[in-house]
PDB file of C-alpha atoms in Angstrom:
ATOM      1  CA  UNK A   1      27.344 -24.971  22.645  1.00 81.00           C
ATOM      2  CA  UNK A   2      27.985 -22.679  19.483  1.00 88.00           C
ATOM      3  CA  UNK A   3      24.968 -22.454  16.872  1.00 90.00           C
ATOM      4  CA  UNK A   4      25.155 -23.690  13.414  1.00 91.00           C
ATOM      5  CA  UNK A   5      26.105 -20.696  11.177  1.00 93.00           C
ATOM      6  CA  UNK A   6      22.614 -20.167   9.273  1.00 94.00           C
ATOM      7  CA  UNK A   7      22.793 -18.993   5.579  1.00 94.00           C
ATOM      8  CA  UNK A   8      19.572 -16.904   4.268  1.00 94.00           C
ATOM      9  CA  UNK A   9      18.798 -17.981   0.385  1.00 94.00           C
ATOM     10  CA  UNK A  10      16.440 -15.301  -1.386  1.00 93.00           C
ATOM     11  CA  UNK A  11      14.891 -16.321  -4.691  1.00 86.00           C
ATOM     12  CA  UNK A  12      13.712 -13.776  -7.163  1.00 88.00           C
ATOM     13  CA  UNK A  13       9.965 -13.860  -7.799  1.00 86.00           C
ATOM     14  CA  UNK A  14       8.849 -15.305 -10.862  1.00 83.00           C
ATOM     15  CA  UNK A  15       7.655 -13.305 -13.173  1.00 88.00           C
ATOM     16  CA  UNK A  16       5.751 -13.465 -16.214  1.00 85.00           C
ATOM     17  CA  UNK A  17       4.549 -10.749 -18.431  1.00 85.00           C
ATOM     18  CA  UNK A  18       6.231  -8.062 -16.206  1.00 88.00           C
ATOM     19  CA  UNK A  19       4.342  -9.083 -13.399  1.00 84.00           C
ATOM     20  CA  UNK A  20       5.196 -10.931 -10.586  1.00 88.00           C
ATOM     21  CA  UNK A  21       3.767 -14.374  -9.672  1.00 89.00           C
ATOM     22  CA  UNK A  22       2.083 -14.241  -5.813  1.00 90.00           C
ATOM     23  CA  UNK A  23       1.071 -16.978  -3.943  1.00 91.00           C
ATOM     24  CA  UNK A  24      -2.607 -14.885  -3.797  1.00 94.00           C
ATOM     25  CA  UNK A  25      -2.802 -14.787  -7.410  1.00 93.00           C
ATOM     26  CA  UNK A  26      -2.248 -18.604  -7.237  1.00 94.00           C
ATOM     27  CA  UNK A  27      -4.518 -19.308  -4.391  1.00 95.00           C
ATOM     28  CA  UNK A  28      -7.521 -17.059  -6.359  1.00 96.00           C
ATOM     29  CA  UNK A  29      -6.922 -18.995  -9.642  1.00 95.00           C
ATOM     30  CA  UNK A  30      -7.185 -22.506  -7.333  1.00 94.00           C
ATOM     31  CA  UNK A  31     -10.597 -21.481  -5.749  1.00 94.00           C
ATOM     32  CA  UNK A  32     -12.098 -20.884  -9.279  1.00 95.00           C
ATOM     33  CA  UNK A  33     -10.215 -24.716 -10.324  1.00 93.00           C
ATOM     34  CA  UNK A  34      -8.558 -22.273 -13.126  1.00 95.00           C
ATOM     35  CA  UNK A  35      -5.680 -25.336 -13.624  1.00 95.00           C
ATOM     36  CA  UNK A  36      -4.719 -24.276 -17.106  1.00 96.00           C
ATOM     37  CA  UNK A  37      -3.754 -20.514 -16.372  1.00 94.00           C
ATOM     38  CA  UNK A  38      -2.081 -21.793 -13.396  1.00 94.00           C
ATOM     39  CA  UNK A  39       0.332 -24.119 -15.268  1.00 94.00           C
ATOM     40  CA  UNK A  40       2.540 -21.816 -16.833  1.00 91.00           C
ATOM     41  CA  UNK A  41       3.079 -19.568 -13.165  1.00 90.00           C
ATOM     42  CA  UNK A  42       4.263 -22.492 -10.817  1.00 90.00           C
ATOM     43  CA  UNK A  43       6.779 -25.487 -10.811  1.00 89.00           C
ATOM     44  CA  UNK A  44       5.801 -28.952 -12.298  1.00 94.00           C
ATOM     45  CA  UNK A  45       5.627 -30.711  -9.174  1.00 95.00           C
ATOM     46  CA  UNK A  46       3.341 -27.990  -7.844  1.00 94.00           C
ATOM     47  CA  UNK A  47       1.203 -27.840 -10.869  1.00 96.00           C
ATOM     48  CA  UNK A  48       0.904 -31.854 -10.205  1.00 97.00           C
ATOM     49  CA  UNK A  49       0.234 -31.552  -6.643  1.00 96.00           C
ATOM     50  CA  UNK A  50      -2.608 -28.891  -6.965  1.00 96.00           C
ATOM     51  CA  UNK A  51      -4.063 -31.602  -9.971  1.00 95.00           C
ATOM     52  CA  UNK A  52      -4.123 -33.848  -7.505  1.00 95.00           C
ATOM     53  CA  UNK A  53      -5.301 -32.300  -4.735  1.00 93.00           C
ATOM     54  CA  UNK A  54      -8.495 -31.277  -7.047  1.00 92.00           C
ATOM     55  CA  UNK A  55      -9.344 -34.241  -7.959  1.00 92.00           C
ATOM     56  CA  UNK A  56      -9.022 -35.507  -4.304  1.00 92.00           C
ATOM     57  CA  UNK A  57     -11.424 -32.865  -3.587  1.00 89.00           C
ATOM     58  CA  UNK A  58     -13.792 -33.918  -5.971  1.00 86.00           C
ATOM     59  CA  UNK A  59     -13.411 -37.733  -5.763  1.00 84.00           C
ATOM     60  CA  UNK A  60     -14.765 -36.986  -1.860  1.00 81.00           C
ATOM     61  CA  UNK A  61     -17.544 -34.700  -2.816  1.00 75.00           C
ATOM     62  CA  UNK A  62     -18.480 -37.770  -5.015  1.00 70.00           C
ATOM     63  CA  UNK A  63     -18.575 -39.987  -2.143  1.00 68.00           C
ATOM     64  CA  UNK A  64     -20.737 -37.524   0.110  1.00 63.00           C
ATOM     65  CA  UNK A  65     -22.823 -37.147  -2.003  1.00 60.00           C
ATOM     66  CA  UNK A  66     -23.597 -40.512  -2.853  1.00 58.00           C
ATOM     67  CA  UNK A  67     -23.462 -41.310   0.706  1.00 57.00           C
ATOM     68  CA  UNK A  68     -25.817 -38.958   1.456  1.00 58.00           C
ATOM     69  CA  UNK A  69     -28.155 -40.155  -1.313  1.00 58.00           C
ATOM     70  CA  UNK A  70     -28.251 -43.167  -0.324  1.00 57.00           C
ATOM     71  CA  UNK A  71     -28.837 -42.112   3.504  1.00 61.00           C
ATOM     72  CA  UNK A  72     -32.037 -40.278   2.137  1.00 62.00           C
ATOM     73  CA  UNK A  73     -33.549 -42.782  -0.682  1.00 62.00           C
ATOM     74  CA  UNK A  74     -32.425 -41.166  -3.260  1.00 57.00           C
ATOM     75  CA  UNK A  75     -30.817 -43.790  -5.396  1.00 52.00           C
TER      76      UNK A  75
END
């Protein structure tokens, strides 16, 4: 049986300011929940899918925490 011919698509790298966007420099900016600088350097629906992945993050630390408040006394 014959394999389906394969075609190899290579995007440019984005690049802003004469440098070019990396997925490091993206990751870095996400750690530090740097959301405005990382607007301008990746597609709306990422931009919108890293938004909502940080506030997933920090709707769960919001439930540890209480749940672990509440475990101890603390409320």
């Amino acid at each position: 049986m014959p394999f389906p011919p394969i075609e190899l698509v290579e995007f440019p790298r984005t690049v802003i300011d004469g440098t070019a966007v990396s997925a490091s420099q993206v990751r870095k900016l996400l750690a530090k929940k740097d959301l405005a600088a990382i607007k301008p350097i990746v597609p709306p629906a990422t931009y919108q899918y890293l938004q909502e992945m940080l506030a997933a993050q920090a709707q769960s630390a919001s439930v540890r925490t209480t749940s672990s408040e509440l475990a101890i006394g603390e409320l």
